């Protein structure tokens, strides 16, 4: 009887569920989008119940595609959008306000205050991170300070906080397990990545009570079981949850980057470049972040990471806010209709700039517009802009690693753009390798679950179906265009609200 691994991939704009065979073949999948909320400029929120409903319905739709018995599913793996912060009632599970999404910049002023007061190096030494509104810790603080009565209720032990992994796990287990895996913990600005526990000094600095925080756990093992009565998942009651990781670490795992020096870039709502640095945390000197990739069997793997806040979301901006395209794939087609960008450069700093620039006050900028500019030029500028920002990250990573990369493994929804992947290869001067199945985040979660269930004894034993993907070889020299992009980038950095 065929056995399967089930992966839940709760993302920023949609929730996915994918059923894998042990060879990595996709047996069934479903994806359900949910609403984004923008209450103020630079603010981004999700309804926590939307996250649950979309994720659980995606599982139900996925399983409805195959005639299998629940006993054939040997483990569940979770992957999630990271840094998004939630607050909920301990007794009822009712959310206390909306979730603050990782892209949200509402705590930028407090982070600037931390920098000005000289806490940057202390925070980086413990957490591998820099003071920035990106991370969860300042979001917890904001929720506690701005939701009426939240501080008092927290002091009485009535509330819990967590990132999306802990929110999913708490609800899947019927409120029995309040835990967060090492990879997600390491993105909060509250977690000591060397000792792997919540840091009391940082919790006091950010005014986040430690009793609200989830228990840190390894990424693979016995993480709980699905409780009876979970909406849409009644047939899965008792299914063990065996793996859990933040989406980017799950993608690195799913790409098979198990050795130090291997790296991948995920082109999703944002872009995320991660390099495995092995058992030693490397503190970046070039604006990158150090965090935990995964922890298993008492051993910890560390990574260097750089993040672009707006990548695929800039394509969505063309579609949803400007109405220049009707579907995302149209952006690729239009970009190829023009021989060049017509001198147009777009910096998608809609919610500030992440690594390696770390400018919370930068804003989206378009330069080079003329009366001859068409929507095709804008589409091309958006795709090129994603590639330029990725090149910035990898350049910083090469300086930290003190060696040039030999290739780049890519995944994520926006990596289906042949134009952008070829442009990326041209910019970097190395091959860009895209697997046949680009949603490696879910596969990574499934692999962690498989390891936790004893399917494999270690990562090197995992066998994925060898289906050829595509390799983009470098061709055209893009150094002139890259220099123009750098000038456009400086314009975006210069913008600041009076």
mmCIF file of N, CA, C and O in Angstrom, residues 173-252:
data_model
loop_
_atom_site.group_PDB
_atom_site.id
_atom_site.type_symbol
_atom_site.label_atom_id
_atom_site.label_comp_id
_atom_site.label_asym_id
_atom_site.label_seq_id
_atom_site.Cartn_x
_atom_site.Cartn_y
_atom_site.Cartn_z
ATOM 1 N N UNK A 173 -3.479 20.900 17.103
ATOM 2 C CA UNK A 173 -3.464 19.995 18.260
ATOM 3 C C UNK A 173 -4.561 20.306 19.269
ATOM 4 O O UNK A 173 -4.542 19.774 20.387
ATOM 5 N N UNK A 174 -5.493 21.162 18.881
ATOM 6 C CA UNK A 174 -6.586 21.490 19.787
ATOM 7 C C UNK A 174 -6.143 22.251 21.018
ATOM 8 O O UNK A 174 -6.738 22.099 22.095
ATOM 9 N N UNK A 175 -5.113 23.070 20.883
ATOM 10 C CA UNK A 175 -4.618 23.868 21.999
ATOM 11 C C UNK A 175 -3.722 23.118 22.966
ATOM 12 O O UNK A 175 -3.387 23.643 24.029
ATOM 13 N N UNK A 176 -3.274 21.937 22.587
ATOM 14 C CA UNK A 176 -2.456 21.142 23.508
ATOM 15 C C UNK A 176 -0.963 21.449 23.390
ATOM 16 O O UNK A 176 -0.207 21.195 24.340
ATOM 17 N N UNK A 177 -0.536 21.954 22.232
ATOM 18 C CA UNK A 177 0.894 22.192 22.021
ATOM 19 C C UNK A 177 1.119 23.645 21.631
ATOM 20 O O UNK A 177 0.584 24.121 20.628
ATOM 21 N N UNK A 178 1.904 24.339 22.460
ATOM 22 C CA UNK A 178 2.300 25.715 22.143
ATOM 23 C C UNK A 178 3.818 25.701 21.972
ATOM 24 O O UNK A 178 4.572 25.810 22.951
ATOM 25 N N UNK A 179 4.259 25.519 20.728
ATOM 26 C CA UNK A 179 5.681 25.369 20.446
ATOM 27 C C UNK A 179 6.017 26.047 19.131
ATOM 28 O O UNK A 179 5.147 26.279 18.276
ATOM 29 N N UNK A 180 7.298 26.360 18.971
ATOM 30 C CA UNK A 180 7.806 26.955 17.738
ATOM 31 C C UNK A 180 9.158 26.321 17.437
ATOM 32 O O UNK A 180 9.960 26.093 18.345
ATOM 33 N N UNK A 181 9.416 26.027 16.172
ATOM 34 C CA UNK A 181 10.677 25.366 15.837
ATOM 35 C C UNK A 181 11.831 26.366 15.805
ATOM 36 O O UNK A 181 11.635 27.575 15.724
ATOM 37 N N UNK A 182 13.041 25.843 15.854
ATOM 38 C CA UNK A 182 14.232 26.683 15.936
ATOM 39 C C UNK A 182 14.333 27.696 14.789
ATOM 40 O O UNK A 182 14.773 28.830 14.999
ATOM 41 N N UNK A 183 13.966 27.276 13.588
ATOM 42 C CA UNK A 183 14.114 28.192 12.445
ATOM 43 C C UNK A 183 13.214 29.401 12.593
ATOM 44 O O UNK A 183 13.619 30.533 12.281
ATOM 45 N N UNK A 184 11.996 29.207 13.064
ATOM 46 C CA UNK A 184 11.083 30.326 13.273
ATOM 47 C C UNK A 184 11.475 31.147 14.502
ATOM 48 O O UNK A 184 11.407 32.376 14.484
ATOM 49 N N UNK A 185 11.891 30.472 15.564
ATOM 50 C CA UNK A 185 12.336 31.203 16.759
ATOM 51 C C UNK A 185 13.466 32.163 16.423
ATOM 52 O O UNK A 185 13.538 33.285 16.951
ATOM 53 N N UNK A 186 14.352 31.730 15.533
ATOM 54 C CA UNK A 186 15.533 32.532 15.232
ATOM 55 C C UNK A 186 15.217 33.774 14.405
ATOM 56 O O UNK A 186 16.122 34.570 14.121
ATOM 57 N N UNK A 187 13.943 33.985 14.055
ATOM 58 C CA UNK A 187 13.548 35.157 13.272
ATOM 59 C C UNK A 187 12.728 36.147 14.106
ATOM 60 O O UNK A 187 12.070 37.021 13.552
ATOM 61 N N UNK A 188 12.800 36.031 15.417
ATOM 62 C CA UNK A 188 11.973 36.882 16.272
ATOM 63 C C UNK A 188 12.718 38.078 16.858
ATOM 64 O O UNK A 188 12.102 39.031 17.308
ATOM 65 N N UNK A 189 14.054 38.028 16.902
ATOM 66 C CA UNK A 189 14.880 39.031 17.584
ATOM 67 C C UNK A 189 14.799 38.872 19.105
ATOM 68 O O UNK A 189 15.154 39.775 19.861
ATOM 69 N N UNK A 190 14.339 37.697 19.559
ATOM 70 C CA UNK A 190 14.237 37.394 20.987
ATOM 71 C C UNK A 190 14.981 36.117 21.362
ATOM 72 O O UNK A 190 15.035 35.762 22.533
ATOM 73 N N UNK A 191 15.557 35.442 20.371
ATOM 74 C CA UNK A 191 16.045 34.076 20.551
ATOM 75 C C UNK A 191 17.558 34.031 20.417
ATOM 76 O O UNK A 191 18.125 34.524 19.440
ATOM 77 N N UNK A 192 18.218 33.434 21.403
ATOM 78 C CA UNK A 192 19.665 33.246 21.359
ATOM 79 C C UNK A 192 19.961 32.039 20.457
ATOM 80 O O UNK A 192 19.662 30.897 20.828
ATOM 81 N N UNK A 193 20.535 32.291 19.286
ATOM 82 C CA UNK A 193 20.737 31.210 18.308
ATOM 83 C C UNK A 193 21.894 30.305 18.695
ATOM 84 O O UNK A 193 22.029 29.202 18.142
ATOM 85 N N UNK A 194 22.733 30.733 19.627
ATOM 86 C CA UNK A 194 23.867 29.918 20.064
ATOM 87 C C UNK A 194 23.444 28.921 21.137
ATOM 88 O O UNK A 194 23.835 27.753 21.096
ATOM 89 N N UNK A 195 22.623 29.383 22.076
ATOM 90 C CA UNK A 195 22.165 28.521 23.181
ATOM 91 C C UNK A 195 20.795 27.909 22.921
ATOM 92 O O UNK A 195 20.365 26.989 23.625
ATOM 93 N N UNK A 196 20.078 28.458 21.927
ATOM 94 C CA UNK A 196 18.767 27.960 21.497
ATOM 95 C C UNK A 196 17.713 28.062 22.601
ATOM 96 O O UNK A 196 17.031 27.102 22.929
ATOM 97 N N UNK A 197 17.611 29.276 23.172
ATOM 98 C CA UNK A 197 16.518 29.554 24.106
ATOM 99 C C UNK A 197 16.166 31.032 24.025
ATOM 100 O O UNK A 197 16.912 31.847 23.481
ATOM 101 N N UNK A 198 14.985 31.354 24.568
ATOM 102 C CA UNK A 198 14.550 32.750 24.605
ATOM 103 C C UNK A 198 15.482 33.527 25.519
ATOM 104 O O UNK A 198 15.793 33.082 26.627
ATOM 105 N N UNK A 199 15.912 34.679 25.063
ATOM 106 C CA UNK A 199 16.860 35.484 25.812
ATOM 107 C C UNK A 199 16.115 36.437 26.735
ATOM 108 O O UNK A 199 15.372 37.302 26.284
ATOM 109 N N UNK A 200 16.342 36.286 28.038
ATOM 110 C CA UNK A 200 15.619 37.090 29.023
ATOM 111 C C UNK A 200 15.921 38.584 28.880
ATOM 112 O O UNK A 200 15.020 39.429 28.992
ATOM 113 N N UNK A 201 17.166 38.912 28.585
ATOM 114 C CA UNK A 201 17.546 40.321 28.438
ATOM 115 C C UNK A 201 16.820 40.967 27.271
ATOM 116 O O UNK A 201 16.305 42.093 27.371
ATOM 117 N N UNK A 202 16.741 40.270 26.148
ATOM 118 C CA UNK A 202 16.063 40.824 24.970
ATOM 119 C C UNK A 202 14.555 40.890 25.191
ATOM 120 O O UNK A 202 13.901 41.835 24.730
ATOM 121 N N UNK A 203 13.992 39.903 25.876
ATOM 122 C CA UNK A 203 12.556 39.951 26.166
ATOM 123 C C UNK A 203 12.228 41.165 27.040
ATOM 124 O O UNK A 203 11.201 41.826 26.840
ATOM 125 N N UNK A 204 13.104 41.468 27.975
ATOM 126 C CA UNK A 204 12.898 42.660 28.803
ATOM 127 C C UNK A 204 13.075 43.936 27.980
ATOM 128 O O UNK A 204 12.305 44.894 28.137
ATOM 129 N N UNK A 205 14.070 43.948 27.099
ATOM 130 C CA UNK A 205 14.312 45.123 26.266
ATOM 131 C C UNK A 205 13.114 45.438 25.382
ATOM 132 O O UNK A 205 12.725 46.603 25.223
ATOM 133 N N UNK A 206 12.494 44.403 24.805
ATOM 134 C CA UNK A 206 11.353 44.595 23.916
ATOM 135 C C UNK A 206 10.030 44.533 24.674
ATOM 136 O O UNK A 206 8.968 44.697 24.065
ATOM 137 N N UNK A 207 10.095 44.270 25.977
ATOM 138 C CA UNK A 207 8.907 44.227 26.838
ATOM 139 C C UNK A 207 7.911 43.166 26.365
ATOM 140 O O UNK A 207 6.707 43.411 26.241
ATOM 141 N N UNK A 208 8.452 41.964 26.116
ATOM 142 C CA UNK A 208 7.629 40.814 25.739
ATOM 143 C C UNK A 208 7.755 39.760 26.830
ATOM 144 O O UNK A 208 8.834 39.177 27.012
ATOM 145 N N UNK A 209 6.699 39.505 27.620
ATOM 146 C CA UNK A 209 6.777 38.513 28.703
ATOM 147 C C UNK A 209 7.099 37.132 28.163
ATOM 148 O O UNK A 209 6.464 36.654 27.210
ATOM 149 N N UNK A 210 8.060 36.458 28.774
ATOM 150 C CA UNK A 210 8.484 35.151 28.281
ATOM 151 C C UNK A 210 7.400 34.093 28.415
ATOM 152 O O UNK A 210 7.383 33.122 27.655
ATOM 153 N N UNK A 211 6.474 34.277 29.369
ATOM 154 C CA UNK A 211 5.437 33.253 29.549
ATOM 155 C C UNK A 211 4.427 33.220 28.415
ATOM 156 O O UNK A 211 3.616 32.295 28.316
ATOM 157 N N UNK A 212 4.454 34.218 27.519
ATOM 158 C CA UNK A 212 3.573 34.218 26.356
ATOM 159 C C UNK A 212 4.160 33.418 25.197
ATOM 160 O O UNK A 212 3.437 32.986 24.300
ATOM 161 N N UNK A 213 5.476 33.226 25.210
ATOM 162 C CA UNK A 213 6.185 32.672 24.065
ATOM 163 C C UNK A 213 6.067 31.149 23.998
ATOM 164 O O UNK A 213 5.963 30.477 25.027
ATOM 165 N N UNK A 214 6.113 30.593 22.796
ATOM 166 C CA UNK A 214 6.038 29.137 22.648
ATOM 167 C C UNK A 214 7.335 28.449 23.055
ATOM 168 O O UNK A 214 8.400 29.070 23.131
ATOM 169 N N UNK A 215 7.252 27.164 23.301
ATOM 170 C CA UNK A 215 8.430 26.370 23.635
ATOM 171 C C UNK A 215 9.260 26.123 22.383
ATOM 172 O O UNK A 215 8.749 25.643 21.375
ATOM 173 N N UNK A 216 10.566 26.421 22.388
ATOM 174 C CA UNK A 216 11.409 26.125 21.227
ATOM 175 C C UNK A 216 11.621 24.617 21.082
ATOM 176 O O UNK A 216 11.888 23.910 22.069
ATOM 177 N N UNK A 217 11.496 24.114 19.850
ATOM 178 C CA UNK A 217 11.663 22.681 19.590
ATOM 179 C C UNK A 217 12.467 22.487 18.311
ATOM 180 O O UNK A 217 12.586 23.388 17.477
ATOM 181 N N UNK A 218 13.024 21.281 18.153
ATOM 182 C CA UNK A 218 13.732 20.938 16.922
ATOM 183 C C UNK A 218 12.753 20.845 15.753
ATOM 184 O O UNK A 218 11.527 20.811 15.945
ATOM 185 N N UNK A 219 13.299 20.766 14.546
ATOM 186 C CA UNK A 219 12.469 20.840 13.340
ATOM 187 C C UNK A 219 11.893 19.511 12.897
ATOM 188 O O UNK A 219 11.047 19.484 11.985
ATOM 189 N N UNK A 220 12.322 18.435 13.492
ATOM 190 C CA UNK A 220 11.849 17.124 13.068
ATOM 191 C C UNK A 220 11.737 16.232 14.292
ATOM 192 O O UNK A 220 12.620 16.224 15.145
ATOM 193 N N UNK A 221 10.611 15.521 14.388
ATOM 194 C CA UNK A 221 10.396 14.648 15.534
ATOM 195 C C UNK A 221 8.928 14.525 15.857
ATOM 196 O O UNK A 221 8.067 14.634 14.978
ATOM 197 N N UNK A 222 8.611 14.312 17.110
ATOM 198 C CA UNK A 222 7.229 14.185 17.553
ATOM 199 C C UNK A 222 6.733 15.543 18.044
ATOM 200 O O UNK A 222 7.000 15.934 19.183
ATOM 201 N N UNK A 223 6.001 16.242 17.200
ATOM 202 C CA UNK A 223 5.581 17.605 17.515
ATOM 203 C C UNK A 223 4.125 17.701 17.964
ATOM 204 O O UNK A 223 3.659 18.784 18.296
ATOM 205 N N UNK A 224 3.419 16.585 17.966
ATOM 206 C CA UNK A 224 2.016 16.572 18.357
ATOM 207 C C UNK A 224 1.197 15.751 17.379
ATOM 208 O O UNK A 224 1.723 15.205 16.399
ATOM 209 N N UNK A 225 -0.105 15.656 17.641
ATOM 210 C CA UNK A 225 -1.017 14.953 16.729
ATOM 211 C C UNK A 225 -2.227 15.841 16.468
ATOM 212 O O UNK A 225 -2.591 16.689 17.298
ATOM 213 N N UNK A 226 -2.838 15.645 15.305
ATOM 214 C CA UNK A 226 -4.038 16.412 14.974
ATOM 215 C C UNK A 226 -5.178 15.989 15.893
ATOM 216 O O UNK A 226 -5.463 14.800 16.046
ATOM 217 N N UNK A 227 -5.805 16.957 16.517
ATOM 218 C CA UNK A 227 -6.893 16.697 17.448
ATOM 219 C C UNK A 227 -8.184 16.404 16.694
ATOM 220 O O UNK A 227 -8.334 16.739 15.503
ATOM 221 N N UNK A 228 -9.116 15.788 17.354
ATOM 222 C CA UNK A 228 -10.432 15.588 16.773
ATOM 223 C C UNK A 228 -11.183 16.917 16.768
ATOM 224 O O UNK A 228 -10.964 17.765 17.637
ATOM 225 N N UNK A 229 -12.016 17.118 15.778
ATOM 226 C CA UNK A 229 -12.828 18.323 15.723
ATOM 227 C C UNK A 229 -12.192 19.495 15.010
ATOM 228 O O UNK A 229 -12.785 20.582 14.963
ATOM 229 N N UNK A 230 -10.986 19.336 14.429
ATOM 230 C CA UNK A 230 -10.383 20.432 13.662
ATOM 231 C C UNK A 230 -11.171 20.591 12.364
ATOM 232 O O UNK A 230 -11.355 19.623 11.628
ATOM 233 N N UNK A 231 -11.692 21.782 12.062
ATOM 234 C CA UNK A 231 -12.534 21.970 10.877
ATOM 235 C C UNK A 231 -11.849 21.477 9.609
ATOM 236 O O UNK A 231 -10.668 21.750 9.370
ATOM 237 N N UNK A 232 -12.604 20.706 8.805
ATOM 238 C CA UNK A 232 -12.175 20.165 7.514
ATOM 239 C C UNK A 232 -11.179 19.012 7.642
ATOM 240 O O UNK A 232 -10.843 18.387 6.641
ATOM 241 N N UNK A 233 -10.689 18.747 8.849
ATOM 242 C CA UNK A 233 -9.648 17.723 9.007
ATOM 243 C C UNK A 233 -10.098 16.575 9.903
ATOM 244 O O UNK A 233 -9.267 15.879 10.500
ATOM 245 N N UNK A 234 -11.407 16.371 10.006
ATOM 246 C CA UNK A 234 -11.938 15.351 10.914
ATOM 247 C C UNK A 234 -11.343 13.971 10.635
ATOM 248 O O UNK A 234 -11.056 13.199 11.552
ATOM 249 N N UNK A 235 -11.124 13.636 9.356
ATOM 250 C CA UNK A 235 -10.611 12.317 8.997
ATOM 251 C C UNK A 235 -9.139 12.130 9.370
ATOM 252 O O UNK A 235 -8.642 11.006 9.377
ATOM 253 N N UNK A 236 -8.464 13.236 9.676
ATOM 254 C CA UNK A 236 -7.036 13.155 9.977
ATOM 255 C C UNK A 236 -6.740 13.178 11.474
ATOM 256 O O UNK A 236 -5.573 13.269 11.871
ATOM 257 N N UNK A 237 -7.752 13.096 12.292
ATOM 258 C CA UNK A 237 -7.531 13.084 13.747
ATOM 259 C C UNK A 237 -6.572 11.957 14.116
ATOM 260 O O UNK A 237 -6.724 10.814 13.673
ATOM 261 N N UNK A 238 -5.583 12.299 14.922
ATOM 262 C CA UNK A 238 -4.578 11.320 15.325
ATOM 263 C C UNK A 238 -3.345 11.284 14.449
ATOM 264 O O UNK A 238 -2.356 10.624 14.793
ATOM 265 N N UNK A 239 -3.364 12.005 13.300
ATOM 266 C CA UNK A 239 -2.199 12.019 12.412
ATOM 267 C C UNK A 239 -1.037 12.735 13.097
ATOM 268 O O UNK A 239 -1.185 13.865 13.569
ATOM 269 N N UNK A 240 0.132 12.110 13.157
ATOM 270 C CA UNK A 240 1.268 12.753 13.833
ATOM 271 C C UNK A 240 1.861 13.893 13.006
ATOM 272 O O UNK A 240 1.977 13.800 11.780
ATOM 273 N N UNK A 241 2.220 14.966 13.685
ATOM 274 C CA UNK A 241 2.914 16.097 13.079
ATOM 275 C C UNK A 241 4.388 15.875 13.338
ATOM 276 O O UNK A 241 4.843 15.875 14.480
ATOM 277 N N UNK A 242 5.169 15.699 12.268
ATOM 278 C CA UNK A 242 6.545 15.230 12.412
ATOM 279 C C UNK A 242 7.603 16.262 12.012
ATOM 280 O O UNK A 242 8.779 16.067 12.310
ATOM 281 N N UNK A 243 7.209 17.314 11.305
ATOM 282 C CA UNK A 243 8.203 18.279 10.854
ATOM 283 C C UNK A 243 7.634 19.678 10.804
ATOM 284 O O UNK A 243 6.437 19.866 10.582
ATOM 285 N N UNK A 244 8.509 20.689 10.985
ATOM 286 C CA UNK A 244 8.037 22.069 10.973
ATOM 287 C C UNK A 244 9.236 22.980 10.725
ATOM 288 O O UNK A 244 10.306 22.796 11.313
ATOM 289 N N UNK A 245 9.056 23.970 9.834
ATOM 290 C CA UNK A 245 10.140 24.918 9.559
ATOM 291 C C UNK A 245 9.574 26.155 8.897
ATOM 292 O O UNK A 245 8.553 26.101 8.198
ATOM 293 N N UNK A 246 10.261 27.281 9.093
ATOM 294 C CA UNK A 246 9.940 28.471 8.337
ATOM 295 C C UNK A 246 10.114 28.209 6.860
ATOM 296 O O UNK A 246 10.958 27.393 6.448
ATOM 297 N N UNK A 247 9.324 28.885 6.039
ATOM 298 C CA UNK A 247 9.274 28.534 4.619
ATOM 299 C C UNK A 247 10.633 28.565 3.932
ATOM 300 O O UNK A 247 10.943 27.694 3.102
ATOM 301 N N UNK A 248 11.485 29.539 4.258
ATOM 302 C CA UNK A 248 12.756 29.635 3.552
ATOM 303 C C UNK A 248 13.740 28.547 3.958
ATOM 304 O O UNK A 248 14.471 28.006 3.118
ATOM 305 N N UNK A 249 13.760 28.198 5.229
ATOM 306 C CA UNK A 249 14.596 27.079 5.647
ATOM 307 C C UNK A 249 14.069 25.768 5.076
ATOM 308 O O UNK A 249 14.845 24.892 4.692
ATOM 309 N N UNK A 250 12.740 25.645 5.005
ATOM 310 C CA UNK A 250 12.164 24.439 4.400
ATOM 311 C C UNK A 250 12.555 24.330 2.932
ATOM 312 O O UNK A 250 12.858 23.240 2.435
ATOM 313 N N UNK A 251 12.572 25.462 2.218
ATOM 314 C CA UNK A 251 12.967 25.446 0.808
ATOM 315 C C UNK A 251 14.433 25.073 0.648
ATOM 316 O O UNK A 251 14.805 24.327 -0.269
ATOM 317 N N UNK A 252 15.306 25.580 1.529
ATOM 318 C CA UNK A 252 16.724 25.211 1.475
ATOM 319 C C UNK A 252 16.872 23.709 1.676
ATOM 320 O O UNK A 252 17.661 23.049 0.977
#
